[in-house]
């Protein structure tokens, strides 16, 4: 995972086919709040799946799109390496995660 740069934003804004999802959340660098961060992400993924299906994306397609993000919920090593915020971007064939300073 890396810090978000202007080049990354330009690439993310490029036209893509299929649904795209952007998720942003605060995170904690250490302590017991790390577990709450993973729960927060789990809830965001659930909400994103609901929004996708509300807009006409089939359930299996929505779940496949979000599967790499969902996998982070239980990834303890991922949560030990956070900053103060997290940005996740999912599109067909591409998922990117970025540490954010806020």
mmCIF file of N, CA, C and O in Angstrom:
data_model
loop_
_atom_site.group_PDB
_atom_site.id
_atom_site.type_symbol
_atom_site.label_atom_id
_atom_site.label_comp_id
_atom_site.label_asym_id
_atom_site.label_seq_id
_atom_site.Cartn_x
_atom_site.Cartn_y
_atom_site.Cartn_z
ATOM 1 N N UNK A 1 0.858 -1.172 0.000
ATOM 2 C CA UNK A 1 0.000 0.000 0.000
ATOM 3 C C UNK A 1 0.900 1.228 0.000
ATOM 4 O O UNK A 1 1.968 1.222 0.566
ATOM 5 N N UNK A 2 0.427 2.269 -0.609
ATOM 6 C CA UNK A 2 1.246 3.454 -0.805
ATOM 7 C C UNK A 2 0.469 4.715 -0.472
ATOM 8 O O UNK A 2 -0.728 4.685 -0.247
ATOM 9 N N UNK A 3 1.180 5.833 -0.459
ATOM 10 C CA UNK A 3 0.547 7.137 -0.291
ATOM 11 C C UNK A 3 -0.066 7.549 -1.629
ATOM 12 O O UNK A 3 0.435 7.195 -2.693
ATOM 13 N N UNK A 4 -1.127 8.288 -1.582
ATOM 14 C CA UNK A 4 -1.843 8.729 -2.780
ATOM 15 C C UNK A 4 -1.118 9.916 -3.411
ATOM 16 O O UNK A 4 -0.831 10.903 -2.737
ATOM 17 N N UNK A 5 -0.806 9.809 -4.698
ATOM 18 C CA UNK A 5 -0.133 10.874 -5.437
ATOM 19 C C UNK A 5 -1.057 11.400 -6.534
ATOM 20 O O UNK A 5 -2.024 10.745 -6.910
ATOM 21 N N UNK A 6 -0.740 12.558 -7.085
ATOM 22 C CA UNK A 6 -1.555 13.161 -8.134
ATOM 23 C C UNK A 6 -1.636 12.240 -9.357
ATOM 24 O O UNK A 6 -2.678 12.136 -10.000
ATOM 25 N N UNK A 7 -0.558 11.545 -9.667
ATOM 26 C CA UNK A 7 -0.563 10.615 -10.801
ATOM 27 C C UNK A 7 -1.568 9.485 -10.564
ATOM 28 O O UNK A 7 -2.207 9.006 -11.503
ATOM 29 N N UNK A 8 -1.681 9.050 -9.307
ATOM 30 C CA UNK A 8 -2.645 8.007 -8.969
ATOM 31 C C UNK A 8 -4.070 8.500 -9.206
ATOM 32 O O UNK A 8 -4.908 7.776 -9.761
ATOM 33 N N UNK A 9 -4.348 9.723 -8.784
ATOM 34 C CA UNK A 9 -5.685 10.285 -8.990
ATOM 35 C C UNK A 9 -6.019 10.390 -10.468
ATOM 36 O O UNK A 9 -7.143 10.064 -10.883
ATOM 37 N N UNK A 10 -5.075 10.824 -11.264
ATOM 38 C CA UNK A 10 -5.311 10.927 -12.709
ATOM 39 C C UNK A 10 -5.632 9.554 -13.297
ATOM 40 O O UNK A 10 -6.537 9.411 -14.114
ATOM 41 N N UNK A 11 -4.901 8.554 -12.881
ATOM 42 C CA UNK A 11 -5.156 7.199 -13.359
ATOM 43 C C UNK A 11 -6.515 6.675 -12.917
ATOM 44 O O UNK A 11 -7.211 6.021 -13.686
ATOM 45 N N UNK A 12 -6.891 6.972 -11.681
ATOM 46 C CA UNK A 12 -8.179 6.512 -11.171
ATOM 47 C C UNK A 12 -9.347 7.205 -11.869
ATOM 48 O O UNK A 12 -10.431 6.640 -11.988
ATOM 49 N N UNK A 13 -9.133 8.434 -12.333
ATOM 50 C CA UNK A 13 -10.208 9.174 -12.986
ATOM 51 C C UNK A 13 -10.356 8.801 -14.459
ATOM 52 O O UNK A 13 -11.306 9.221 -15.105
ATOM 53 N N UNK A 14 -9.439 8.004 -15.007
ATOM 54 C CA UNK A 14 -9.532 7.585 -16.401
ATOM 55 C C UNK A 14 -10.814 6.787 -16.599
ATOM 56 O O UNK A 14 -11.302 6.110 -15.697
ATOM 57 N N UNK A 15 -11.362 6.882 -17.774
ATOM 58 C CA UNK A 15 -12.613 6.194 -18.084
ATOM 59 C C UNK A 15 -12.431 4.688 -17.939
ATOM 60 O O UNK A 15 -11.463 4.117 -18.419
ATOM 61 N N UNK A 16 -13.391 4.070 -17.275
ATOM 62 C CA UNK A 16 -13.391 2.623 -17.077
ATOM 63 C C UNK A 16 -14.760 2.070 -17.443
ATOM 64 O O UNK A 16 -15.767 2.733 -17.263
ATOM 65 N N UNK A 17 -14.764 0.822 -17.863
ATOM 66 C CA UNK A 17 -16.038 0.142 -18.078
ATOM 67 C C UNK A 17 -16.417 -0.575 -16.798
ATOM 68 O O UNK A 17 -15.565 -1.057 -16.071
ATOM 69 N N UNK A 18 -17.695 -0.630 -16.544
ATOM 70 C CA UNK A 18 -18.170 -1.350 -15.380
ATOM 71 C C UNK A 18 -18.281 -0.464 -14.156
ATOM 72 O O UNK A 18 -17.889 0.701 -14.180
ATOM 73 N N UNK A 19 -18.795 -1.013 -13.088
ATOM 74 C CA UNK A 19 -18.966 -0.224 -11.864
ATOM 75 C C UNK A 19 -17.630 0.058 -11.191
ATOM 76 O O UNK A 19 -16.692 -0.729 -11.278
ATOM 77 N N UNK A 20 -17.559 1.210 -10.543
ATOM 78 C CA UNK A 20 -16.385 1.610 -9.766
ATOM 79 C C UNK A 20 -16.851 2.009 -8.365
ATOM 80 O O UNK A 20 -17.919 2.596 -8.218
ATOM 81 N N UNK A 21 -16.036 1.705 -7.377
ATOM 82 C CA UNK A 21 -16.372 2.015 -5.986
ATOM 83 C C UNK A 21 -15.186 2.736 -5.351
ATOM 84 O O UNK A 21 -14.047 2.317 -5.514
ATOM 85 N N UNK A 22 -15.476 3.799 -4.626
ATOM 86 C CA UNK A 22 -14.481 4.511 -3.830
ATOM 87 C C UNK A 22 -14.939 4.504 -2.385
ATOM 88 O O UNK A 22 -16.077 4.869 -2.103
ATOM 89 N N UNK A 23 -14.072 4.081 -1.493
ATOM 90 C CA UNK A 23 -14.376 4.061 -0.068
ATOM 91 C C UNK A 23 -13.291 4.827 0.674
ATOM 92 O O UNK A 23 -12.100 4.654 0.386
ATOM 93 N N UNK A 24 -13.695 5.651 1.613
ATOM 94 C CA UNK A 24 -12.759 6.409 2.438
ATOM 95 C C UNK A 24 -13.157 6.244 3.895
ATOM 96 O O UNK A 24 -14.348 6.246 4.213
ATOM 97 N N UNK A 25 -12.160 6.108 4.760
ATOM 98 C CA UNK A 25 -12.462 5.958 6.179
ATOM 99 C C UNK A 25 -11.262 6.384 7.016
ATOM 100 O O UNK A 25 -10.122 6.291 6.566
ATOM 101 N N UNK A 26 -11.529 6.836 8.235
ATOM 102 C CA UNK A 26 -10.422 7.118 9.153
ATOM 103 C C UNK A 26 -9.854 5.794 9.660
ATOM 104 O O UNK A 26 -10.562 4.791 9.730
ATOM 105 N N UNK A 27 -8.575 5.784 9.971
ATOM 106 C CA UNK A 27 -7.950 4.594 10.544
ATOM 107 C C UNK A 27 -7.066 5.015 11.716
ATOM 108 O O UNK A 27 -6.831 6.196 11.934
ATOM 109 N N UNK A 28 -6.594 4.023 12.446
ATOM 110 C CA UNK A 28 -5.747 4.255 13.613
ATOM 111 C C UNK A 28 -4.406 3.572 13.388
ATOM 112 O O UNK A 28 -4.346 2.484 12.821
ATOM 113 N N UNK A 29 -3.363 4.191 13.857
ATOM 114 C CA UNK A 29 -2.009 3.659 13.670
ATOM 115 C C UNK A 29 -1.706 2.494 14.613
ATOM 116 O O UNK A 29 -0.896 1.637 14.297
ATOM 117 N N UNK A 30 -2.347 2.478 15.784
ATOM 118 C CA UNK A 30 -2.064 1.436 16.775
ATOM 119 C C UNK A 30 -3.179 1.396 17.801
ATOM 120 O O UNK A 30 -4.058 2.257 17.814
ATOM 121 N N UNK A 31 -3.116 0.383 18.644
ATOM 122 C CA UNK A 31 -4.048 0.285 19.758
ATOM 123 C C UNK A 31 -5.296 -0.520 19.437
ATOM 124 O O UNK A 31 -5.457 -1.062 18.349
ATOM 125 N N UNK A 32 -6.203 -0.595 20.406
ATOM 126 C CA UNK A 32 -7.405 -1.411 20.257
ATOM 127 C C UNK A 32 -8.361 -0.898 19.180
ATOM 128 O O UNK A 32 -9.201 -1.657 18.697
ATOM 129 N N UNK A 33 -8.232 0.360 18.799
ATOM 130 C CA UNK A 33 -9.121 0.904 17.772
ATOM 131 C C UNK A 33 -8.891 0.267 16.407
ATOM 132 O O UNK A 33 -9.744 0.373 15.525
ATOM 133 N N UNK A 34 -7.760 -0.404 16.232
ATOM 134 C CA UNK A 34 -7.488 -1.076 14.964
ATOM 135 C C UNK A 34 -8.598 -2.080 14.658
ATOM 136 O O UNK A 34 -9.035 -2.200 13.522
ATOM 137 N N UNK A 35 -9.064 -2.809 15.659
ATOM 138 C CA UNK A 35 -10.138 -3.799 15.437
ATOM 139 C C UNK A 35 -11.413 -3.090 14.977
ATOM 140 O O UNK A 35 -12.133 -3.604 14.136
ATOM 141 N N UNK A 36 -11.677 -1.914 15.513
ATOM 142 C CA UNK A 36 -12.847 -1.156 15.082
ATOM 143 C C UNK A 36 -12.711 -0.718 13.626
ATOM 144 O O UNK A 36 -13.697 -0.627 12.908
ATOM 145 N N UNK A 37 -11.481 -0.452 13.188
ATOM 146 C CA UNK A 37 -11.263 -0.068 11.799
ATOM 147 C C UNK A 37 -11.695 -1.189 10.856
ATOM 148 O O UNK A 37 -12.334 -0.944 9.840
ATOM 149 N N UNK A 38 -11.338 -2.420 11.180
ATOM 150 C CA UNK A 38 -11.725 -3.535 10.307
ATOM 151 C C UNK A 38 -13.237 -3.727 10.304
ATOM 152 O O UNK A 38 -13.823 -4.035 9.261
ATOM 153 N N UNK A 39 -13.882 -3.517 11.427
ATOM 154 C CA UNK A 39 -15.349 -3.603 11.484
ATOM 155 C C UNK A 39 -15.970 -2.490 10.661
ATOM 156 O O UNK A 39 -16.943 -2.706 9.930
ATOM 157 N N UNK A 40 -15.402 -1.302 10.736
ATOM 158 C CA UNK A 40 -15.893 -0.167 9.940
ATOM 159 C C UNK A 40 -15.789 -0.491 8.444
ATOM 160 O O UNK A 40 -16.698 -0.240 7.667
ATOM 161 N N UNK A 41 -14.663 -1.090 8.035
ATOM 162 C CA UNK A 41 -14.510 -1.456 6.631
ATOM 163 C C UNK A 41 -15.533 -2.519 6.229
ATOM 164 O O UNK A 41 -16.125 -2.431 5.148
ATOM 165 N N UNK A 42 -15.755 -3.483 7.084
ATOM 166 C CA UNK A 42 -16.746 -4.523 6.791
ATOM 167 C C UNK A 42 -18.116 -3.888 6.536
ATOM 168 O O UNK A 42 -18.824 -4.262 5.593
ATOM 169 N N UNK A 43 -18.489 -2.916 7.345
ATOM 170 C CA UNK A 43 -19.766 -2.227 7.166
ATOM 171 C C UNK A 43 -19.789 -1.410 5.879
ATOM 172 O O UNK A 43 -20.807 -1.366 5.180
ATOM 173 N N UNK A 44 -18.676 -0.761 5.551
ATOM 174 C CA UNK A 44 -18.608 0.010 4.301
ATOM 175 C C UNK A 44 -18.740 -0.899 3.081
ATOM 176 O O UNK A 44 -19.399 -0.539 2.098
ATOM 177 N N UNK A 45 -18.127 -2.064 3.126
ATOM 178 C CA UNK A 45 -18.226 -3.014 2.016
ATOM 179 C C UNK A 45 -19.676 -3.471 1.853
ATOM 180 O O UNK A 45 -20.196 -3.543 0.739
ATOM 181 N N UNK A 46 -20.338 -3.749 2.960
ATOM 182 C CA UNK A 46 -21.745 -4.160 2.900
ATOM 183 C C UNK A 46 -22.592 -3.054 2.284
ATOM 184 O O UNK A 46 -23.431 -3.303 1.412
ATOM 185 N N UNK A 47 -22.373 -1.812 2.709
ATOM 186 C CA UNK A 47 -23.119 -0.685 2.159
ATOM 187 C C UNK A 47 -22.830 -0.498 0.670
ATOM 188 O O UNK A 47 -23.733 -0.202 -0.121
ATOM 189 N N UNK A 48 -21.573 -0.669 0.283
ATOM 190 C CA UNK A 48 -21.212 -0.532 -1.130
ATOM 191 C C UNK A 48 -21.908 -1.600 -1.969
ATOM 192 O O UNK A 48 -22.419 -1.309 -3.057
ATOM 193 N N UNK A 49 -21.963 -2.821 -1.466
ATOM 194 C CA UNK A 49 -22.645 -3.891 -2.193
ATOM 195 C C UNK A 49 -24.128 -3.565 -2.348
ATOM 196 O O UNK A 49 -24.707 -3.745 -3.423
ATOM 197 N N UNK A 50 -24.746 -3.065 -1.290
ATOM 198 C CA UNK A 50 -26.159 -2.678 -1.365
ATOM 199 C C UNK A 50 -26.376 -1.582 -2.398
ATOM 200 O O UNK A 50 -27.312 -1.647 -3.197
ATOM 201 N N UNK A 51 -25.515 -0.573 -2.401
ATOM 202 C CA UNK A 51 -25.642 0.530 -3.363
ATOM 203 C C UNK A 51 -25.452 0.040 -4.790
ATOM 204 O O UNK A 51 -26.149 0.478 -5.709
ATOM 205 N N UNK A 52 -24.496 -0.854 -4.991
ATOM 206 C CA UNK A 52 -24.278 -1.402 -6.327
ATOM 207 C C UNK A 52 -25.514 -2.138 -6.829
ATOM 208 O O UNK A 52 -25.939 -1.935 -7.971
ATOM 209 N N UNK A 53 -26.095 -2.971 -5.980
ATOM 210 C CA UNK A 53 -27.275 -3.724 -6.423
ATOM 211 C C UNK A 53 -28.474 -2.797 -6.634
ATOM 212 O O UNK A 53 -29.283 -3.038 -7.527
ATOM 213 N N UNK A 54 -28.565 -1.732 -5.840
ATOM 214 C CA UNK A 54 -29.640 -0.755 -6.039
ATOM 215 C C UNK A 54 -29.522 -0.062 -7.389
ATOM 216 O O UNK A 54 -30.519 0.372 -7.956
ATOM 217 N N UNK A 55 -28.311 0.060 -7.906
ATOM 218 C CA UNK A 55 -28.106 0.732 -9.191
ATOM 219 C C UNK A 55 -28.115 -0.246 -10.371
ATOM 220 O O UNK A 55 -27.795 0.141 -11.487
ATOM 221 N N UNK A 56 -28.449 -1.504 -10.099
ATOM 222 C CA UNK A 56 -28.618 -2.470 -11.180
ATOM 223 C C UNK A 56 -27.491 -3.459 -11.379
ATOM 224 O O UNK A 56 -27.556 -4.292 -12.275
ATOM 225 N N UNK A 57 -26.461 -3.398 -10.565
ATOM 226 C CA UNK A 57 -25.372 -4.370 -10.665
ATOM 227 C C UNK A 57 -25.861 -5.680 -10.043
ATOM 228 O O UNK A 57 -26.439 -5.681 -8.948
ATOM 229 N N UNK A 58 -25.651 -6.779 -10.748
ATOM 230 C CA UNK A 58 -26.064 -8.083 -10.209
ATOM 231 C C UNK A 58 -25.260 -8.413 -8.951
ATOM 232 O O UNK A 58 -24.097 -8.033 -8.837
ATOM 233 N N UNK A 59 -25.906 -9.096 -8.007
ATOM 234 C CA UNK A 59 -25.271 -9.444 -6.735
ATOM 235 C C UNK A 59 -23.920 -10.118 -6.872
ATOM 236 O O UNK A 59 -22.946 -9.701 -6.236
ATOM 237 N N UNK A 60 -23.810 -11.177 -7.706
ATOM 238 C CA UNK A 60 -22.505 -11.833 -7.847
ATOM 239 C C UNK A 60 -21.424 -10.899 -8.409
ATOM 240 O O UNK A 60 -20.271 -10.954 -7.994
ATOM 241 N N UNK A 61 -21.800 -10.031 -9.334
ATOM 242 C CA UNK A 61 -20.834 -9.077 -9.901
ATOM 243 C C UNK A 61 -20.377 -8.082 -8.833
ATOM 244 O O UNK A 61 -19.189 -7.753 -8.739
ATOM 245 N N UNK A 62 -21.308 -7.610 -8.008
ATOM 246 C CA UNK A 62 -20.967 -6.675 -6.929
ATOM 247 C C UNK A 62 -20.032 -7.345 -5.926
ATOM 248 O O UNK A 62 -19.034 -6.756 -5.500
ATOM 249 N N UNK A 63 -20.330 -8.589 -5.551
ATOM 250 C CA UNK A 63 -19.484 -9.307 -4.593
ATOM 251 C C UNK A 63 -18.083 -9.554 -5.161
ATOM 252 O O UNK A 63 -17.091 -9.414 -4.459
ATOM 253 N N UNK A 64 -18.009 -9.917 -6.456
ATOM 254 C CA UNK A 64 -16.696 -10.126 -7.082
ATOM 255 C C UNK A 64 -15.870 -8.844 -7.096
ATOM 256 O O UNK A 64 -14.665 -8.873 -6.849
ATOM 257 N N UNK A 65 -16.516 -7.725 -7.395
ATOM 258 C CA UNK A 65 -15.828 -6.439 -7.422
ATOM 259 C C UNK A 65 -15.247 -6.099 -6.049
ATOM 260 O O UNK A 65 -14.136 -5.605 -5.935
ATOM 261 N N UNK A 66 -16.009 -6.400 -4.999
ATOM 262 C CA UNK A 66 -15.624 -6.024 -3.639
ATOM 263 C C UNK A 66 -14.828 -7.099 -2.899
ATOM 264 O O UNK A 66 -14.344 -6.852 -1.792
ATOM 265 N N UNK A 67 -14.659 -8.261 -3.497
ATOM 266 C CA UNK A 67 -13.976 -9.373 -2.823
ATOM 267 C C UNK A 67 -12.569 -9.005 -2.326
ATOM 268 O O UNK A 67 -12.231 -9.309 -1.179
ATOM 269 N N UNK A 68 -11.721 -8.336 -3.122
ATOM 270 C CA UNK A 68 -10.390 -7.980 -2.603
ATOM 271 C C UNK A 68 -10.450 -7.007 -1.427
ATOM 272 O O UNK A 68 -9.609 -7.060 -0.533
ATOM 273 N N UNK A 69 -11.440 -6.144 -1.415
ATOM 274 C CA UNK A 69 -11.599 -5.202 -0.297
ATOM 275 C C UNK A 69 -12.095 -5.962 0.926
ATOM 276 O O UNK A 69 -11.600 -5.771 2.038
ATOM 277 N N UNK A 70 -13.056 -6.860 0.731
ATOM 278 C CA UNK A 70 -13.595 -7.667 1.829
ATOM 279 C C UNK A 70 -12.496 -8.496 2.479
ATOM 280 O O UNK A 70 -12.487 -8.680 3.697
ATOM 281 N N UNK A 71 -11.541 -8.968 1.684
ATOM 282 C CA UNK A 71 -10.450 -9.796 2.219
ATOM 283 C C UNK A 71 -9.607 -9.029 3.236
ATOM 284 O O UNK A 71 -8.997 -9.635 4.120
ATOM 285 N N UNK A 72 -9.571 -7.713 3.147
ATOM 286 C CA UNK A 72 -8.774 -6.908 4.081
ATOM 287 C C UNK A 72 -9.360 -6.881 5.482
ATOM 288 O O UNK A 72 -8.645 -6.605 6.447
ATOM 289 N N UNK A 73 -10.640 -7.168 5.614
ATOM 290 C CA UNK A 73 -11.302 -7.099 6.920
ATOM 291 C C UNK A 73 -10.575 -7.961 7.942
ATOM 292 O O UNK A 73 -10.364 -7.535 9.081
ATOM 293 N N UNK A 74 -10.167 -9.153 7.563
ATOM 294 C CA UNK A 74 -9.519 -10.085 8.495
ATOM 295 C C UNK A 74 -7.998 -10.102 8.376
ATOM 296 O O UNK A 74 -7.344 -10.929 9.000
ATOM 297 N N UNK A 75 -7.419 -9.185 7.622
ATOM 298 C CA UNK A 75 -5.975 -9.153 7.404
ATOM 299 C C UNK A 75 -5.294 -8.318 8.495
ATOM 300 O O UNK A 75 -5.139 -7.099 8.372
ATOM 301 N N UNK A 76 -4.880 -8.972 9.566
ATOM 302 C CA UNK A 76 -4.301 -8.277 10.725
ATOM 303 C C UNK A 76 -3.049 -7.491 10.340
ATOM 304 O O UNK A 76 -2.831 -6.380 10.841
ATOM 305 N N UNK A 77 -2.228 -8.026 9.465
ATOM 306 C CA UNK A 77 -1.012 -7.327 9.054
ATOM 307 C C UNK A 77 -1.359 -6.018 8.337
ATOM 308 O O UNK A 77 -0.707 -4.996 8.554
ATOM 309 N N UNK A 78 -2.375 -6.038 7.508
ATOM 310 C CA UNK A 78 -2.822 -4.831 6.811
ATOM 311 C C UNK A 78 -3.184 -3.740 7.816
ATOM 312 O O UNK A 78 -2.800 -2.586 7.651
ATOM 313 N N UNK A 79 -3.896 -4.089 8.872
ATOM 314 C CA UNK A 79 -4.357 -3.092 9.845
ATOM 315 C C UNK A 79 -3.234 -2.570 10.733
ATOM 316 O O UNK A 79 -3.332 -1.479 11.276
ATOM 317 N N UNK A 80 -2.145 -3.315 10.859
ATOM 318 C CA UNK A 80 -1.009 -2.844 11.654
ATOM 319 C C UNK A 80 -0.175 -1.807 10.913
ATOM 320 O O UNK A 80 0.686 -1.178 11.499
ATOM 321 N N UNK A 81 -0.420 -1.617 9.620
ATOM 322 C CA UNK A 81 0.391 -0.696 8.820
ATOM 323 C C UNK A 81 -0.447 0.458 8.278
ATOM 324 O O UNK A 81 -0.378 0.794 7.111
ATOM 325 N N UNK A 82 -1.221 1.105 9.109
ATOM 326 C CA UNK A 82 -2.088 2.191 8.667
ATOM 327 C C UNK A 82 -1.564 3.552 9.077
ATOM 328 O O UNK A 82 -0.697 3.675 9.921
ATOM 329 N N UNK A 83 -2.144 4.552 8.482
ATOM 330 C CA UNK A 83 -1.869 5.940 8.826
ATOM 331 C C UNK A 83 -3.138 6.468 9.494
ATOM 332 O O UNK A 83 -3.770 5.745 10.258
ATOM 333 N N UNK A 84 -3.540 7.684 9.172
ATOM 334 C CA UNK A 84 -4.729 8.263 9.795
ATOM 335 C C UNK A 84 -5.981 8.100 8.939
ATOM 336 O O UNK A 84 -7.081 8.425 9.381
ATOM 337 N N UNK A 85 -5.817 7.625 7.718
ATOM 338 C CA UNK A 85 -6.964 7.437 6.840
ATOM 339 C C UNK A 85 -6.653 6.407 5.774
ATOM 340 O O UNK A 85 -5.495 6.053 5.535
ATOM 341 N N UNK A 86 -7.703 5.910 5.123
ATOM 342 C CA UNK A 86 -7.572 4.865 4.117
ATOM 343 C C UNK A 86 -8.496 5.191 2.957
ATOM 344 O O UNK A 86 -9.658 5.545 3.162
ATOM 345 N N UNK A 87 -7.972 5.097 1.746
ATOM 346 C CA UNK A 87 -8.771 5.243 0.534
ATOM 347 C C UNK A 87 -8.681 3.953 -0.253
ATOM 348 O O UNK A 87 -7.586 3.428 -0.466
ATOM 349 N N UNK A 88 -9.839 3.414 -0.643
ATOM 350 C CA UNK A 88 -9.884 2.173 -1.411
ATOM 351 C C UNK A 88 -10.663 2.430 -2.688
ATOM 352 O O UNK A 88 -11.741 3.031 -2.641
ATOM 353 N N UNK A 89 -10.138 1.968 -3.793
ATOM 354 C CA UNK A 89 -10.770 2.165 -5.084
ATOM 355 C C UNK A 89 -10.872 0.818 -5.777
ATOM 356 O O UNK A 89 -9.866 0.140 -5.956
ATOM 357 N N UNK A 90 -12.078 0.426 -6.163
ATOM 358 C CA UNK A 90 -12.289 -0.861 -6.816
ATOM 359 C C UNK A 90 -13.007 -0.651 -8.138
ATOM 360 O O UNK A 90 -14.000 0.080 -8.218
ATOM 361 N N UNK A 91 -12.484 -1.272 -9.167
ATOM 362 C CA UNK A 91 -13.080 -1.297 -10.494
ATOM 363 C C UNK A 91 -12.805 -2.692 -11.049
ATOM 364 O O UNK A 91 -11.930 -3.399 -10.542
ATOM 365 N N UNK A 92 -13.530 -3.096 -12.078
ATOM 366 C CA UNK A 92 -13.226 -4.409 -12.661
ATOM 367 C C UNK A 92 -11.752 -4.486 -13.056
ATOM 368 O O UNK A 92 -11.208 -3.564 -13.654
ATOM 369 N N UNK A 93 -11.097 -5.535 -12.655
ATOM 370 C CA UNK A 93 -9.694 -5.786 -12.962
ATOM 371 C C UNK A 93 -8.708 -4.888 -12.223
ATOM 372 O O UNK A 93 -7.514 -4.907 -12.522
ATOM 373 N N UNK A 94 -9.175 -4.047 -11.282
ATOM 374 C CA UNK A 94 -8.236 -3.175 -10.570
ATOM 375 C C UNK A 94 -8.784 -2.787 -9.200
ATOM 376 O O UNK A 94 -9.910 -2.328 -9.077
ATOM 377 N N UNK A 95 -7.944 -2.985 -8.182
ATOM 378 C CA UNK A 95 -8.255 -2.533 -6.829
ATOM 379 C C UNK A 95 -7.003 -1.859 -6.288
ATOM 380 O O UNK A 95 -5.908 -2.410 -6.391
ATOM 381 N N UNK A 96 -7.154 -0.675 -5.736
ATOM 382 C CA UNK A 96 -6.016 0.080 -5.196
ATOM 383 C C UNK A 96 -6.345 0.545 -3.786
ATOM 384 O O UNK A 96 -7.473 0.924 -3.508
ATOM 385 N N UNK A 97 -5.337 0.522 -2.913
ATOM 386 C CA UNK A 97 -5.475 0.982 -1.528
ATOM 387 C C UNK A 97 -4.422 2.039 -1.284
ATOM 388 O O UNK A 97 -3.281 1.889 -1.716
ATOM 389 N N UNK A 98 -4.777 3.079 -0.550
ATOM 390 C CA UNK A 98 -3.841 4.155 -0.262
ATOM 391 C C UNK A 98 -3.946 4.584 1.195
ATOM 392 O O UNK A 98 -5.048 4.735 1.723
ATOM 393 N N UNK A 99 -2.786 4.797 1.822
ATOM 394 C CA UNK A 99 -2.756 5.416 3.149
ATOM 395 C C UNK A 99 -2.986 6.907 2.949
ATOM 396 O O UNK A 99 -2.393 7.505 2.056
ATOM 397 N N UNK A 100 -3.802 7.489 3.771
ATOM 398 C CA UNK A 100 -4.094 8.913 3.676
ATOM 399 C C UNK A 100 -3.699 9.598 4.980
ATOM 400 O O UNK A 100 -3.840 9.016 6.054
ATOM 401 N N UNK A 101 -3.225 10.843 4.900
ATOM 402 C CA UNK A 101 -2.768 11.536 6.107
ATOM 403 C C UNK A 101 -3.895 12.074 6.971
ATOM 404 O O UNK A 101 -3.632 12.723 7.975
ATOM 405 N N UNK A 102 -5.129 11.826 6.595
ATOM 406 C CA UNK A 102 -6.245 12.288 7.418
ATOM 407 C C UNK A 102 -7.425 11.383 7.275
ATOM 408 O O UNK A 102 -7.526 10.606 6.390
#
